[in-house]
CSV table of N, CA and C in Angstrom, one decimal:
chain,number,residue,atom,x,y,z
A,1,UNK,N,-27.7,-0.3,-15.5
A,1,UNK,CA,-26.4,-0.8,-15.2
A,1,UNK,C,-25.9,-0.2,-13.8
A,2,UNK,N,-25.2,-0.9,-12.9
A,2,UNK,CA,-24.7,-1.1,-11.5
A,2,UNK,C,-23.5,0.0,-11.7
A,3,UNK,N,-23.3,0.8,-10.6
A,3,UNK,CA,-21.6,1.2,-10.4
A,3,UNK,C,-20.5,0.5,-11.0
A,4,UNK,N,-19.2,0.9,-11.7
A,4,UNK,CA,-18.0,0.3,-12.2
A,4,UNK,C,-17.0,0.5,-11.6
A,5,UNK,N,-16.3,-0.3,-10.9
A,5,UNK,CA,-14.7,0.1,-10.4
A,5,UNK,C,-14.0,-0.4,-11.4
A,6,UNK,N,-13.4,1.0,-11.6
A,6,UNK,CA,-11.8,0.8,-12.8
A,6,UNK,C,-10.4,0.5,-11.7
A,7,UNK,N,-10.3,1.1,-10.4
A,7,UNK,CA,-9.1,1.2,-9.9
A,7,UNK,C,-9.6,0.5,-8.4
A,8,UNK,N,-8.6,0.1,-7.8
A,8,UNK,CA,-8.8,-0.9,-6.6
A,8,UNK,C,-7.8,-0.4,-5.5
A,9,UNK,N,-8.2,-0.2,-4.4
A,9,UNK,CA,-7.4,-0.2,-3.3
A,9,UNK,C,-6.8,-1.1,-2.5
A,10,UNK,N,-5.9,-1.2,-1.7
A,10,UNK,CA,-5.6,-2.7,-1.0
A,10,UNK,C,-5.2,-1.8,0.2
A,11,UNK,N,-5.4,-2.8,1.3
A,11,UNK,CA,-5.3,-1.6,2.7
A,11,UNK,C,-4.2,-3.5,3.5
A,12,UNK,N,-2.7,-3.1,3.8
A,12,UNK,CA,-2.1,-4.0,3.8
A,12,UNK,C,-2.1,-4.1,5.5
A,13,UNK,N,-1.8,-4.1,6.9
A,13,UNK,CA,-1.3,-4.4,8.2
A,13,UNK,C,-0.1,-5.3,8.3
A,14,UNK,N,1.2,-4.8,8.8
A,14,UNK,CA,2.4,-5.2,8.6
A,14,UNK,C,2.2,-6.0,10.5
A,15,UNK,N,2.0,-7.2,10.3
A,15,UNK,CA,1.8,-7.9,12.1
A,15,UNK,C,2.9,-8.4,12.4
A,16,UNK,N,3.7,-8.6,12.1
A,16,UNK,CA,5.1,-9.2,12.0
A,16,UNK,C,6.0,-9.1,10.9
A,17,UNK,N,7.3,-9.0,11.3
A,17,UNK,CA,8.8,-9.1,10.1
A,17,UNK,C,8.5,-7.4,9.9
A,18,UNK,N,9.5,-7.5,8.8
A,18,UNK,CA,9.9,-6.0,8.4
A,18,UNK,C,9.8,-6.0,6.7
A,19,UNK,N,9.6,-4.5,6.3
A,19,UNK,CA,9.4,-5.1,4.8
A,19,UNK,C,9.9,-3.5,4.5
A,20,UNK,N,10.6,-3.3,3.0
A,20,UNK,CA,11.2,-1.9,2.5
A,20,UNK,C,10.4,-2.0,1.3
A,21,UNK,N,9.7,-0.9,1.7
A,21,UNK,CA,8.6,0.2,0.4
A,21,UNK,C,9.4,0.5,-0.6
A,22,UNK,N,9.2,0.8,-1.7
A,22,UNK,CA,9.9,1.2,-2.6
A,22,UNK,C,9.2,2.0,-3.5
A,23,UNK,N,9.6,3.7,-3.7
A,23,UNK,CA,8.7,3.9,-4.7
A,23,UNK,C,10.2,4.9,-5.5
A,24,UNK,N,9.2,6.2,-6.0
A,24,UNK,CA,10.0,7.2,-6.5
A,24,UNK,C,10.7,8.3,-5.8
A,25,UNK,N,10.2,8.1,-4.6
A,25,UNK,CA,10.4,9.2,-3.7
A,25,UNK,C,11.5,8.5,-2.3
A,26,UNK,N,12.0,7.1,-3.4
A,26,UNK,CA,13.1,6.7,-1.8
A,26,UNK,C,12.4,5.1,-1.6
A,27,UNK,N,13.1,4.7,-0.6
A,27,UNK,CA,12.8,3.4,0.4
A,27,UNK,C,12.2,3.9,1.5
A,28,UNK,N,11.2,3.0,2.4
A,28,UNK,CA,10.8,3.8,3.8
A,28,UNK,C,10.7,2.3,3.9
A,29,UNK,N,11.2,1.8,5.5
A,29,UNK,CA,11.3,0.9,6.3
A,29,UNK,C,9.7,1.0,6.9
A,30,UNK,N,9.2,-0.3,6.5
A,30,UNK,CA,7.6,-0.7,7.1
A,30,UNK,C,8.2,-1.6,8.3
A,31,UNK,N,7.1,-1.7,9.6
A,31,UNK,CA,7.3,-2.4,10.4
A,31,UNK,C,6.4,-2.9,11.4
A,32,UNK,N,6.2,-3.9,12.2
A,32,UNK,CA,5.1,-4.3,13.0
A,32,UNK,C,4.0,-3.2,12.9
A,33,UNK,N,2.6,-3.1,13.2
A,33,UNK,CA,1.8,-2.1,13.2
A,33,UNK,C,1.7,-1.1,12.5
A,34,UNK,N,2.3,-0.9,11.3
A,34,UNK,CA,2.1,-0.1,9.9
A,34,UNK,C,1.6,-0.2,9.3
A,35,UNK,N,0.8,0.4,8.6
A,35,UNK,CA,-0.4,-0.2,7.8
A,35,UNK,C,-0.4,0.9,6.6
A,36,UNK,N,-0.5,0.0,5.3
A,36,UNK,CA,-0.3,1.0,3.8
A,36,UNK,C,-1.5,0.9,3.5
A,37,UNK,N,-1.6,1.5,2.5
A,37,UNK,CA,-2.4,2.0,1.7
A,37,UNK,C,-2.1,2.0,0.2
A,38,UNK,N,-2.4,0.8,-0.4
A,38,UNK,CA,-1.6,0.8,-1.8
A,38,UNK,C,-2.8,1.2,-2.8
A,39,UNK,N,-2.6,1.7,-4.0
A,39,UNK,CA,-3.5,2.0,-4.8
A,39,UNK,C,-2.6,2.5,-6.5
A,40,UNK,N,-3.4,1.4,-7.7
A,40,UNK,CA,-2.5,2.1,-8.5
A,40,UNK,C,-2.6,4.1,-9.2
A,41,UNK,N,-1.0,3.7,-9.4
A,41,UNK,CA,-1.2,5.6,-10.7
A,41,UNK,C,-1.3,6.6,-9.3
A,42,UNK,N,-0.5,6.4,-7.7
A,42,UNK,CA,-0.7,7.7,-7.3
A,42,UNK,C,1.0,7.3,-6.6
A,43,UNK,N,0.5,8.9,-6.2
A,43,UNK,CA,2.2,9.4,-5.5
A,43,UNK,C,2.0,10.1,-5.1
């Protein structure tokens, strides 16, 4: 049997507009050329 991924990353590039993050630690203003890093169960 092959490797298993349980958990998934997503790698987002903000190219235009504006967008507000939201987690536990506040709002943070995303904007042109910002790039996240989303992934579940972290902080």
């Amino acid at each position: 049997m092959g490797p298993v991924a349980y958990d998934c990353m997503k790698v987002v590039v903000i190219r235009s507009g504006t967008a507000v993050l939201f987690s536990e630690f506040g709002q943070k203003p995303i904007r042109p050329g910002d790039v996240l890093l989303l992934a579940p169960n972290t902080l």
